[in-house]
Tab-separated table of C-alpha atoms in Angstrom:
chain	number	residue	atom	x	y	z
L	955	MET	CA	6.037	-28.277	2.893
L	956	PHE	CA	8.383	-25.646	4.863
L	957	LEU	CA	8.627	-23.337	1.590
L	958	ASN	CA	4.536	-22.775	2.151
L	959	ASN	CA	6.012	-21.236	5.201
L	960	GLN	CA	6.461	-17.661	3.761
L	961	LYS	CA	8.343	-16.322	7.171
L	962	LEU	CA	10.835	-19.380	6.695
L	963	ARG	CA	11.049	-19.126	2.777
L	964	LYS	CA	11.919	-15.172	3.563
L	965	ALA	CA	14.334	-16.569	6.221
L	966	ILE	CA	16.469	-19.072	3.853
L	967	ILE	CA	16.588	-16.214	0.857
L	968	LEU	CA	17.937	-13.830	3.057
L	969	ALA	CA	20.338	-16.580	4.077
L	970	GLY	CA	21.418	-17.728	0.649
L	971	TRP	CA	22.336	-13.921	0.254
L	972	LEU	CA	24.557	-13.802	2.620
L	973	LEU	CA	26.379	-16.472	2.280
L	974	LEU	CA	26.597	-15.165	-1.776
L	975	TRP	CA	27.667	-11.802	-0.228
L	976	GLN	CA	30.581	-14.030	1.990
L	977	LEU	CA	31.955	-16.459	-0.740
L	978	LEU	CA	32.435	-13.129	-3.211
L	979	CYS	CA	34.501	-11.533	-0.057
L	980	LEU	CA	36.469	-14.583	0.573
L	981	TRP	CA	36.839	-15.036	-3.461
L	982	VAL	CA	38.160	-10.942	-3.799
L	983	ASP	CA	40.297	-11.160	-0.833
L	984	ASN	CA	40.679	-7.831	-0.626
L	985	ASP	CA	39.160	-5.595	2.739
L	986	ILE	CA	39.181	-2.321	1.454
L	987	LEU	CA	37.173	-3.596	-1.957
L	988	LEU	CA	34.616	-5.734	-0.068
L	989	VAL	CA	34.718	-6.783	3.219
L	990	GLY	CA	31.566	-9.877	4.474
L	991	PRO	CA	28.582	-9.463	6.446
L	992	VAL	CA	31.006	-10.898	9.191
L	993	ALA	CA	33.343	-8.364	9.075
L	994	THR	CA	30.528	-5.396	8.572
L	995	CYS	CA	28.382	-7.075	11.485
L	996	LYS	CA	31.393	-6.693	14.099
L	997	ALA	CA	31.869	-3.130	12.878
L	998	LEU	CA	28.312	-2.493	13.695
L	999	LEU	CA	28.612	-3.911	17.181
L	1000	ALA	CA	31.542	-2.221	18.059
L	1001	GLN	CA	29.610	1.287	17.188
L	1002	GLY	CA	27.095	0.647	18.984
L	1003	VAL	CA	28.558	0.305	22.346
L	1004	THR	CA	29.625	3.725	21.830
L	1005	MET	CA	27.111	6.942	23.093
L	1006	SER	CA	28.657	8.719	19.925
L	1007	PHE	CA	27.020	6.673	17.784
L	1008	TRP	CA	23.517	6.770	19.642
L	1009	VAL	CA	24.064	10.649	19.382
L	1010	THR	CA	25.035	10.711	15.816
L	1011	ILE	CA	21.987	8.757	14.709
L	1012	PHE	CA	19.344	11.241	17.033
L	1013	TRP	CA	20.925	14.062	15.057
L	1014	SER	CA	20.268	12.936	11.967
L	1015	LEU	CA	17.261	11.535	12.633
L	1016	LEU	CA	15.959	15.089	13.669
L	1017	ARG	CA	17.411	16.981	11.241
L	1018	ILE	CA	15.635	14.608	8.460
L	1019	ALA	CA	12.479	14.554	10.632
L	1020	VAL	CA	12.149	18.177	10.463
L	1021	GLY	CA	12.826	18.421	7.030
L	1022	PHE	CA	10.300	15.663	6.087
L	1023	PHE	CA	7.579	16.786	7.879
L	1024	ALA	CA	8.109	20.980	7.407
L	1025	GLY	CA	7.515	19.512	3.884
L	1026	VAL	CA	4.638	17.878	4.406
L	1027	PHE	CA	3.014	20.876	6.085
L	1028	MET	CA	4.304	22.738	3.278
L	1029	GLY	CA	2.942	20.506	0.898
L	1030	LEU	CA	-0.556	20.101	2.446
L	1031	VAL	CA	-1.182	24.060	3.017
L	1032	LEU	CA	-0.063	24.924	-0.731
L	1033	ALA	CA	-2.192	22.155	-1.953
L	1034	PHE	CA	-5.181	23.089	-0.059
L	1035	LEU	CA	-4.432	26.741	-0.963
L	1036	SER	CA	-4.115	25.794	-4.945
L	1037	ALA	CA	-7.395	23.952	-4.160
L	1038	ARG	CA	-9.061	26.729	-2.993
L	1039	PHE	CA	-7.799	29.207	-5.262
L	1040	LEU	CA	-6.684	28.152	-9.508
L	1041	ILE	CA	-4.354	30.932	-9.684
L	1042	ILE	CA	-2.003	29.534	-6.984
L	1043	GLU	CA	-1.931	26.093	-8.371
L	1044	GLU	CA	-1.241	28.151	-11.825
L	1045	ILE	CA	1.776	30.648	-10.227
L	1046	LEU	CA	3.004	27.092	-8.296
L	1047	SER	CA	3.235	24.717	-11.166
L	1048	PRO	CA	6.235	25.659	-13.307
L	1049	ILE	CA	7.954	25.715	-9.472
L	1050	MET	CA	6.912	22.058	-8.530
L	1051	THR	CA	8.079	20.939	-11.900
L	1052	LEU	CA	11.396	22.328	-11.776
L	1053	MET	CA	11.783	21.034	-8.133
L	1054	LYS	CA	10.921	17.403	-9.093
L	1055	ALA	CA	13.434	18.271	-12.359
L	1056	ILE	CA	16.601	19.778	-10.493
L	1057	PRO	CA	19.290	17.042	-9.340
L	1058	VAL	CA	19.596	16.891	-5.624
L	1059	ALA	CA	23.408	17.779	-6.245
L	1060	SER	CA	22.387	21.102	-7.480
L	1061	PHE	CA	20.272	22.171	-4.745
L	1062	VAL	CA	23.343	21.031	-2.328
L	1063	VAL	CA	25.576	23.534	-3.608
L	1064	LEU	CA	23.119	26.016	-3.761
L	1065	PHE	CA	22.278	25.526	-0.009
L	1066	LEU	CA	25.954	24.852	1.570
L	1067	ILE	CA	26.519	28.698	-0.939
L	1068	TRP	CA	23.827	30.046	0.781
L	1069	TRP	CA	23.142	28.310	4.594
L	1070	SER	CA	25.365	26.490	6.802
L	1071	SER	CA	25.996	22.652	6.701
L	1072	SER	CA	24.034	22.004	9.783
L	1073	VAL	CA	20.951	23.036	8.455
L	1074	LEU	CA	21.735	21.259	4.545
L	1075	SER	CA	20.071	17.917	5.281
L	1076	ILE	CA	16.884	19.333	6.915
L	1077	ALA	CA	16.569	21.659	3.584
L	1078	ILE	CA	17.452	18.909	1.331
L	1079	SER	CA	14.992	16.625	2.775
L	1080	PHE	CA	12.258	19.157	2.507
L	1081	MET	CA	12.900	20.242	-0.867
L	1082	VAL	CA	12.153	16.910	-1.889
L	1083	VAL	CA	9.029	16.024	0.236
L	1084	LEU	CA	7.087	19.453	-0.753
L	1085	PRO	CA	6.742	18.768	-4.668
L	1086	ASN	CA	5.731	14.990	-4.044
L	1087	ILE	CA	3.093	16.039	-1.142
L	1088	TYR	CA	2.006	19.094	-3.073
L	1089	LEU	CA	1.302	17.288	-6.431
L	1090	ASN	CA	-0.578	14.341	-4.769
L	1091	THR	CA	-2.434	16.483	-2.921
L	1092	VAL	CA	-3.599	18.297	-5.366
L	1093	ALA	CA	-4.441	15.126	-7.810
L	1094	GLY	CA	-5.994	14.128	-4.401
L	1095	ILE	CA	-8.458	16.946	-3.950
L	1096	LYS	CA	-9.336	16.802	-7.547
L	1097	SER	CA	-10.569	13.652	-7.268
L	1098	ALA	CA	-13.072	13.642	-4.840
L	1099	ASP	CA	-16.576	12.730	-5.566
L	1100	LYS	CA	-18.410	15.535	-6.882
L	1101	ARG	CA	-21.657	14.330	-6.304
L	1102	LEU	CA	-20.456	13.661	-2.663
L	1103	LEU	CA	-19.688	17.442	-2.476
L	1104	GLU	CA	-22.692	18.627	-4.010
L	1105	MET	CA	-24.373	16.664	-1.098
L	1106	SER	CA	-22.149	18.247	1.503
L	1107	ARG	CA	-23.125	21.834	-0.183
L	1108	VAL	CA	-26.723	21.145	-0.063
L	1109	HIS	CA	-26.916	19.674	3.879
L	1110	ARG	CA	-23.933	22.772	4.707
L	1111	MET	CA	-21.856	19.990	6.190
L	1112	SER	CA	-19.567	21.386	8.421
L	1113	GLY	CA	-15.784	21.873	6.554
L	1114	ARG	CA	-14.650	19.895	9.535
L	1115	ASP	CA	-17.371	16.722	8.528
L	1116	VAL	CA	-16.011	17.142	4.777
L	1117	PHE	CA	-12.476	16.704	5.074
L	1118	PHE	CA	-13.248	13.787	7.153
L	1119	TYR	CA	-15.567	12.126	5.746
L	1120	ILE	CA	-15.276	13.176	1.924
L	1121	TYR	CA	-11.965	14.317	1.271
L	1122	ARG	CA	-10.021	12.661	3.195
L	1123	ASP	CA	-11.208	9.280	1.342
L	1124	ALA	CA	-10.050	10.343	-2.069
L	1125	LEU	CA	-6.778	11.714	-0.866
L	1126	ARG	CA	-5.890	8.402	0.892
L	1127	PRO	CA	-4.461	6.457	-2.402
L	1128	PHE	CA	-2.380	9.340	-3.435
L	1129	TRP	CA	-1.122	10.054	0.113
L	1130	ASP	CA	-0.140	6.136	0.410
L	1131	SER	CA	1.726	6.625	-2.642
L	1132	ALA	CA	3.369	10.027	-1.899
L	1133	ILE	CA	4.453	9.278	2.108
L	1134	LYS	CA	6.199	6.263	0.992
L	1135	LEU	CA	8.504	7.919	-1.444
L	1136	SER	CA	8.928	10.927	0.451
L	1137	VAL	CA	10.027	8.896	3.683
L	1138	GLY	CA	12.339	6.660	1.332
L	1139	MET	CA	13.368	9.731	-0.834
L	1140	SER	CA	13.960	11.935	2.220
L	1141	TRP	CA	16.467	9.595	3.896
L	1142	LYS	CA	18.553	8.775	0.824
L	1143	SER	CA	18.744	12.749	-0.178
L	1144	GLY	CA	19.338	13.646	3.885
L	1145	VAL	CA	21.971	11.331	4.395
L	1146	ALA	CA	23.975	12.537	1.148
L	1147	ALA	CA	23.899	15.895	1.850
L	1148	GLU	CA	25.255	15.251	5.408
L	1149	VAL	CA	27.954	13.278	3.526
L	1150	ILE	CA	28.737	16.809	1.626
L	1151	GLY	CA	28.425	18.773	4.065
L	1152	THR	CA	29.672	16.434	7.014
L	1153	PRO	CA	27.653	18.601	9.765
L	1154	ASP	CA	29.291	17.557	13.406
L	1155	PHE	CA	27.346	14.004	14.534
L	1156	SER	CA	25.576	12.976	11.815
L	1157	ILE	CA	25.782	9.614	9.669
L	1158	GLY	CA	27.189	11.429	6.314
L	1159	GLU	CA	30.137	12.516	8.552
L	1160	ALA	CA	30.396	9.403	9.711
L	1161	LEU	CA	30.102	7.711	6.218
L	1162	TYR	CA	32.358	10.430	4.923
L	1163	MET	CA	35.030	9.472	7.657
L	1164	SER	CA	35.166	5.566	7.204
L	1165	LYS	CA	35.623	6.421	3.559
L	1166	ILE	CA	38.833	8.547	4.256
L	1167	HIS	CA	40.426	5.916	6.784
L	1168	LEU	CA	39.279	3.076	4.141
L	1169	ASP	CA	37.107	1.695	6.208
L	1170	THR	CA	35.031	-0.528	3.854
L	1171	ALA	CA	33.115	-2.060	6.635
L	1172	GLY	CA	32.649	1.091	8.458
L	1173	VAL	CA	30.654	2.356	5.155
L	1174	LEU	CA	29.074	-0.755	4.850
L	1175	ALA	CA	28.021	-0.847	8.873
L	1176	TRP	CA	26.511	2.790	8.685
L	1177	THR	CA	24.174	2.312	5.430
L	1178	ILE	CA	22.776	-0.420	7.155
L	1179	VAL	CA	22.121	2.047	9.771
L	1180	THR	CA	20.693	4.491	7.157
L	1181	VAL	CA	18.612	2.041	5.939
L	1182	LEU	CA	17.200	0.725	9.308
L	1183	MET	CA	16.805	4.160	10.155
L	1184	SER	CA	14.826	4.570	7.035
L	1185	LEU	CA	12.599	1.432	7.361
L	1186	ALA	CA	11.854	2.195	10.853
L	1187	PHE	CA	11.327	5.733	9.955
L	1188	GLU	CA	8.647	4.644	7.307
L	1189	LYS	CA	7.118	2.570	9.724
L	1190	ALA	CA	6.211	5.035	12.154
L	1191	VAL	CA	4.897	7.552	9.605
L	1192	LEU	CA	2.832	5.037	7.612
L	1193	ALA	CA	1.416	4.130	11.359
L	1194	GLY	CA	0.352	7.586	12.116
L	1195	TRP	CA	-1.034	8.181	8.543
L	1196	GLU	CA	-3.375	4.897	9.561
L	1197	ALA	CA	-4.465	5.836	12.657
L	1198	PHE	CA	-5.022	9.188	11.180
L	1199	ALA	CA	-6.880	7.527	8.021
L	1200	LYS	CA	-9.245	5.151	10.280
L	1201	TRP	CA	-9.749	7.482	12.790
L	1202	GLN	CA	-13.876	9.031	12.921
L	1203	PRO	CA	-14.569	12.008	14.858
L	1204	LYS	CA	-17.726	12.611	15.895
L	1205	CYS	CA	-19.670	14.486	12.787
L	1206	ARG	CA	-20.926	18.186	13.564
L	1207	GLY	CA	-23.488	18.014	11.568
L	1208	ALA	CA	-24.807	21.044	8.884
L	1209	LYS	CA	-24.151	24.266	10.010
L	1210	TYR	CA	-28.138	26.104	9.114
L	1211	VAL	CA	-29.944	26.490	12.566
L	1212	ILE	CA	-33.895	26.496	12.202
L	1213	ALA	CA	-35.174	29.459	13.763
L	1214	ASP	CA	-37.456	28.925	16.530
L	1215	LYS	CA	-40.866	30.793	14.516
L	1216	LYS	CA	-41.528	28.420	11.380
L	1217	VAL	CA	-41.546	30.209	7.945
L	1218	ALA	CA	-45.364	31.493	7.271
L	1219	GLY	CA	-46.375	31.325	3.729
L	1220	VAL	CA	-44.831	31.317	0.863
L	1221	LEU	CA	-41.050	29.160	1.288
L	1222	VAL	CA	-40.146	28.940	-2.443
L	1223	GLN	CA	-41.315	31.443	-5.071
L	1224	LEU	CA	-40.462	30.877	-8.841
L	1225	GLU	CA	-41.035	33.431	-11.497
L	1226	GLN	CA	-40.929	32.647	-15.385
L	1227	ILE	CA	-37.886	30.532	-14.829
L	1228	GLY	CA	-35.932	28.858	-17.543
L	1229	LYS	CA	-32.667	26.809	-18.010
L	1230	SER	CA	-30.921	25.703	-21.009
L	1231	TYR	CA	-27.958	23.604	-21.886
L	1232	ALA	CA	-25.628	23.678	-24.361
L	1233	GLY	CA	-28.490	25.397	-26.146
L	1234	LYS	CA	-30.926	22.942	-24.995
L	1235	THR	CA	-33.738	24.390	-23.308
L	1236	VAL	CA	-35.299	21.739	-20.045
L	1237	LEU	CA	-37.396	24.544	-18.686
L	1238	THR	CA	-38.844	27.414	-19.842
L	1239	ASP	CA	-41.506	29.723	-18.044
L	1240	ILE	CA	-41.950	28.011	-14.962
L	1241	SER	CA	-44.003	30.350	-12.372
L	1242	GLN	CA	-44.768	28.521	-8.961
L	1243	GLU	CA	-44.908	29.187	-5.238
L	1244	TYR	CA	-44.469	26.562	-2.483
L	1245	GLU	CA	-45.912	27.269	0.633
L	1246	TYR	CA	-44.641	26.198	4.363
L	1247	GLY	CA	-45.991	22.938	5.577
L	1248	LYS	CA	-46.894	21.732	2.454
L	1249	THR	CA	-46.512	18.789	0.040
L	1250	TYR	CA	-45.760	19.121	-3.261
L	1251	TYR	CA	-45.533	15.701	-5.953
L	1252	PHE	CA	-43.956	15.982	-9.083
L	1253	ARG	CA	-45.028	13.169	-11.690
L	1254	THR	CA	-44.445	14.537	-14.915
L	1255	PRO	CA	-41.968	12.014	-17.492
L	1256	SER	CA	-38.408	11.602	-17.339
L	1257	GLY	CA	-36.620	13.880	-18.717
L	1258	SER	CA	-39.033	16.908	-18.341
L	1259	GLY	CA	-36.531	18.818	-15.717
L	1260	LYS	CA	-37.649	17.887	-12.610
L	1261	SER	CA	-33.976	17.410	-11.386
L	1262	THR	CA	-33.025	20.305	-12.442
L	1263	LEU	CA	-35.525	21.857	-11.005
L	1264	PHE	CA	-34.708	20.274	-7.757
L	1265	ARG	CA	-30.982	21.062	-8.102
L	1266	MET	CA	-31.944	25.055	-8.479
L	1267	ILE	CA	-34.202	25.213	-5.521
L	1268	ALA	CA	-31.552	23.406	-3.819
L	1269	GLY	CA	-28.841	26.065	-4.670
L	1270	LEU	CA	-27.079	23.821	-7.036
L	1271	GLU	CA	-27.707	25.749	-9.949
L	1272	CYS	CA	-28.617	29.089	-10.907
L	1273	GLN	CA	-31.459	29.942	-13.598
L	1274	ASP	CA	-30.797	31.205	-16.729
L	1275	MET	CA	-33.964	33.400	-16.660
L	1276	GLY	CA	-36.095	34.340	-14.151
L	1277	ILE	CA	-36.077	35.118	-10.644
L	1278	LEU	CA	-36.042	32.469	-7.732
L	1279	LYS	CA	-36.668	33.286	-3.998
L	1280	ARG	CA	-36.169	30.944	-1.160
L	1281	GLN	CA	-37.226	32.111	2.152
L	1282	THR	CA	-34.624	29.434	4.250
L	1283	GLU	CA	-31.503	28.291	3.845
L	1284	ALA	CA	-32.341	24.605	5.828
L	1285	VAL	CA	-32.668	22.351	2.603
L	1286	SER	CA	-32.211	18.623	2.617
L	1287	MET	CA	-32.470	16.762	-0.348
L	1288	ALA	CA	-32.461	12.933	-1.413
L	1289	PHE	CA	-30.867	12.941	-4.571
L	1290	GLN	CA	-31.556	10.600	-7.797
L	1291	GLU	CA	-28.330	9.051	-6.571
L	1292	ASP	CA	-27.700	8.002	-2.975
L	1293	ARG	CA	-24.961	9.453	-2.760
L	1294	LEU	CA	-23.494	7.808	-0.071
L	1295	CYS	CA	-19.910	7.747	1.858
L	1296	GLU	CA	-19.271	4.682	0.751
L	1297	ASN	CA	-16.550	3.133	3.365
L	1298	TYR	CA	-18.566	4.577	6.668
L	1299	ASN	CA	-21.896	3.095	7.869
L	1300	ALA	CA	-25.089	4.606	7.364
L	1301	LEU	CA	-25.071	5.994	11.205
L	1302	VAL	CA	-22.283	8.053	9.956
L	1303	ASN	CA	-23.983	8.698	6.735
L	1304	VAL	CA	-27.005	10.356	8.460
L	1305	SER	CA	-24.756	11.942	11.868
L	1306	MET	CA	-22.875	13.928	9.313
L	1307	VAL	CA	-26.205	16.300	8.303
L	1308	THR	CA	-27.816	15.527	12.142
L	1309	GLY	CA	-24.797	15.918	14.304
L	1310	GLU	CA	-26.755	14.100	16.609
L	1311	GLU	CA	-26.158	10.048	16.279
L	1312	ALA	CA	-28.989	9.267	18.550
L	1313	ARG	CA	-31.407	11.133	15.962
L	1314	ALA	CA	-30.015	9.649	13.324
L	1315	ARG	CA	-30.257	6.143	14.993
L	1316	GLU	CA	-33.732	6.674	15.540
L	1317	HIS	CA	-34.509	7.831	11.877
L	1318	LEU	CA	-32.501	4.897	10.645
L	1319	LEU	CA	-34.555	2.175	12.834
L	1320	GLU	CA	-37.542	3.024	11.115
L	1321	LEU	CA	-35.929	1.779	7.845
L	1322	LEU	CA	-33.519	-0.844	8.680
L	1323	MET	CA	-32.662	-3.340	10.545
L	1324	PRO	CA	-30.114	-2.396	13.772
L	1325	GLU	CA	-27.788	-4.679	12.399
L	1326	ASP	CA	-27.378	-3.243	9.194
L	1327	ILE	CA	-26.992	0.562	10.525
L	1328	GLU	CA	-23.709	-0.395	11.861
L	1329	LYS	CA	-22.143	-1.945	8.255
L	1330	PRO	CA	-20.298	0.307	5.749
L	1331	CYS	CA	-22.956	1.619	3.046
L	1332	ARG	CA	-20.722	-0.397	0.225
L	1333	GLU	CA	-22.010	-3.812	2.058
L	1334	LEU	CA	-25.491	-2.994	1.637
L	1335	SER	CA	-28.087	-3.338	-0.703
L	1336	GLY	CA	-29.088	-1.051	-3.527
L	1337	GLY	CA	-32.932	-0.817	-1.891
L	1338	MET	CA	-31.024	-0.411	1.701
L	1339	LYS	CA	-28.844	2.619	0.298
L	1340	ARG	CA	-32.025	4.068	-0.854
L	1341	ARG	CA	-33.454	4.006	2.210
L	1342	VAL	CA	-30.028	5.086	4.056
L	1343	ALA	CA	-30.486	8.408	1.587
L	1344	ILE	CA	-34.175	8.749	2.411
L	1345	ALA	CA	-33.777	9.060	5.942
L	1346	ARG	CA	-30.688	11.344	5.367
L	1347	ALA	CA	-32.703	13.882	4.431
L	1348	MET	CA	-35.785	13.639	6.487
L	1349	ALA	CA	-33.366	13.122	9.478
L	1350	ALA	CA	-31.739	16.778	8.878
L	1351	ARG	CA	-33.358	19.632	10.729
L	1352	SER	CA	-34.650	21.484	7.511
L	1353	ASP	CA	-37.228	23.146	6.475
L	1354	LEU	CA	-37.490	22.071	3.158
L	1355	VAL	CA	-37.048	18.491	1.861
L	1356	ILE	CA	-36.562	17.576	-1.459
L	1357	LEU	CA	-36.917	13.815	-2.520
L	1358	ASP	CA	-35.912	12.799	-6.231
L	1359	GLU	CA	-37.417	9.520	-6.982
L	1360	PRO	CA	-36.936	8.482	-4.041
L	1361	PHE	CA	-39.118	5.306	-4.325
L	1362	VAL	CA	-36.808	3.917	-7.171
L	1363	ALA	CA	-34.879	0.525	-6.008
L	1364	LEU	CA	-37.635	-0.044	-3.433
L	1365	ASP	CA	-39.873	-2.997	-3.389
L	1366	GLU	CA	-43.814	-2.616	-2.532
L	1367	GLU	CA	-43.211	-3.676	0.775
L	1368	ASN	CA	-40.424	-1.363	1.528
L	1369	ARG	CA	-41.860	1.389	-0.548
L	1370	ARG	CA	-45.275	1.502	1.883
L	1371	ARG	CA	-42.629	1.605	4.784
L	1372	VAL	CA	-41.075	4.516	2.964
L	1373	GLN	CA	-44.187	6.249	2.397
L	1374	HIS	CA	-45.516	6.028	6.133
L	1375	TYR	CA	-41.808	7.056	7.450
L	1376	ILE	CA	-42.562	10.226	5.411
L	1377	GLU	CA	-45.602	11.294	6.722
L	1378	GLN	CA	-45.108	10.179	10.156
L	1379	TYR	CA	-41.501	12.647	9.981
L	1380	LYS	CA	-42.900	14.973	7.802
L	1381	ALA	CA	-43.134	17.555	10.803
L	1382	GLY	CA	-44.610	20.377	9.393
L	1383	ARG	CA	-42.210	21.368	6.793
L	1384	THR	CA	-42.402	21.536	3.016
L	1385	LEU	CA	-41.649	18.494	0.753
L	1386	LEU	CA	-41.153	18.429	-2.762
L	1387	ILE	CA	-41.395	14.409	-4.080
L	1388	ALA	CA	-40.412	13.793	-7.758
L	1389	THR	CA	-41.890	9.714	-8.274
L	1390	HIS	CA	-43.743	7.852	-10.694
L	1391	ILE	CA	-46.182	6.229	-8.184
L	1392	GLU	CA	-49.842	7.367	-7.521
């Protein structure tokens, strides 16, 4: 029964290894070659009661922490610049590859030539952390859902909201592994650099002096200190990262501002619009005007180019020929896919474009039950997700609302409910609706 207790099982395993260590020490019977756990603990306790012990730990922690956080900061800055400008990624690519490939010992020797030993562990920690954070951040940015990014562009979401609610989720698995790896490497490399540079009041210096005096118990005691400090530092950093990952700041909403005076006349004008993909014509010679305050239904068959036309009107694609004029930047859209941030609830998803939680709640309660708007969207049914996407488009303070197949995945009752909702909250705006429903 006791073997089912995980903590007890781990304690027994640890005790077994300590016993094996003590037995091996008795068999070797040479305090220079090997000392047991008892002698090691005595050496650790003897050091622990001295002020110099704690001063040493403080300064090693400070040096390695400075190097670690400097590497994280620089890695993030360079990664975001690389994501923004391709040329920067191309320039940095061989440098980061070299930094990962070059042995730490080579960096140690070079830095000893260039700088004093007091900053050696800072520099080494920085060098081992930088490429890990940079490469994982670039990979995380590239993994961000392109459909969500398109949604954010159409609704002109603030850059802060895009980062926190789209990029942060994409980056999380990459940063989880990068931080864990970087913390361990920064401590191993930092202490190794201290052993070589032996700066005053450092764990590396203490290890080196124990080795000089053939104090094996001291070496093992300081090794245990290094391991414990590394684990404590890792837990602290991961706790901070976990808190940051869970933090949900108030949504700022779309950047566009609706003019006090509504647009009159033609809102969107198409003149001989044409679009092709890979030599296949999707749209040709489309000329049409959409006036402010009117609703337009598109009931052409699937594959006739409705979604392509909507994407051009929304500003996601450019036409191959013709002229497209749009008299407003305030556009909202429900795509054929729901394009929701699945880890966040419906209220947050709508607040991303409204910037007003009260307004988002008002719209959602027209389509969902109160308890459903607080659930993560990944827990909602397909029909519920569809209604959240529609509420997001209708709740936005836009002049033009584009609804691409809004009634898909809705049963008859909810379809009527959504149709009534759209009419209720049209608010004199222009609506472009693609649907097969008469």
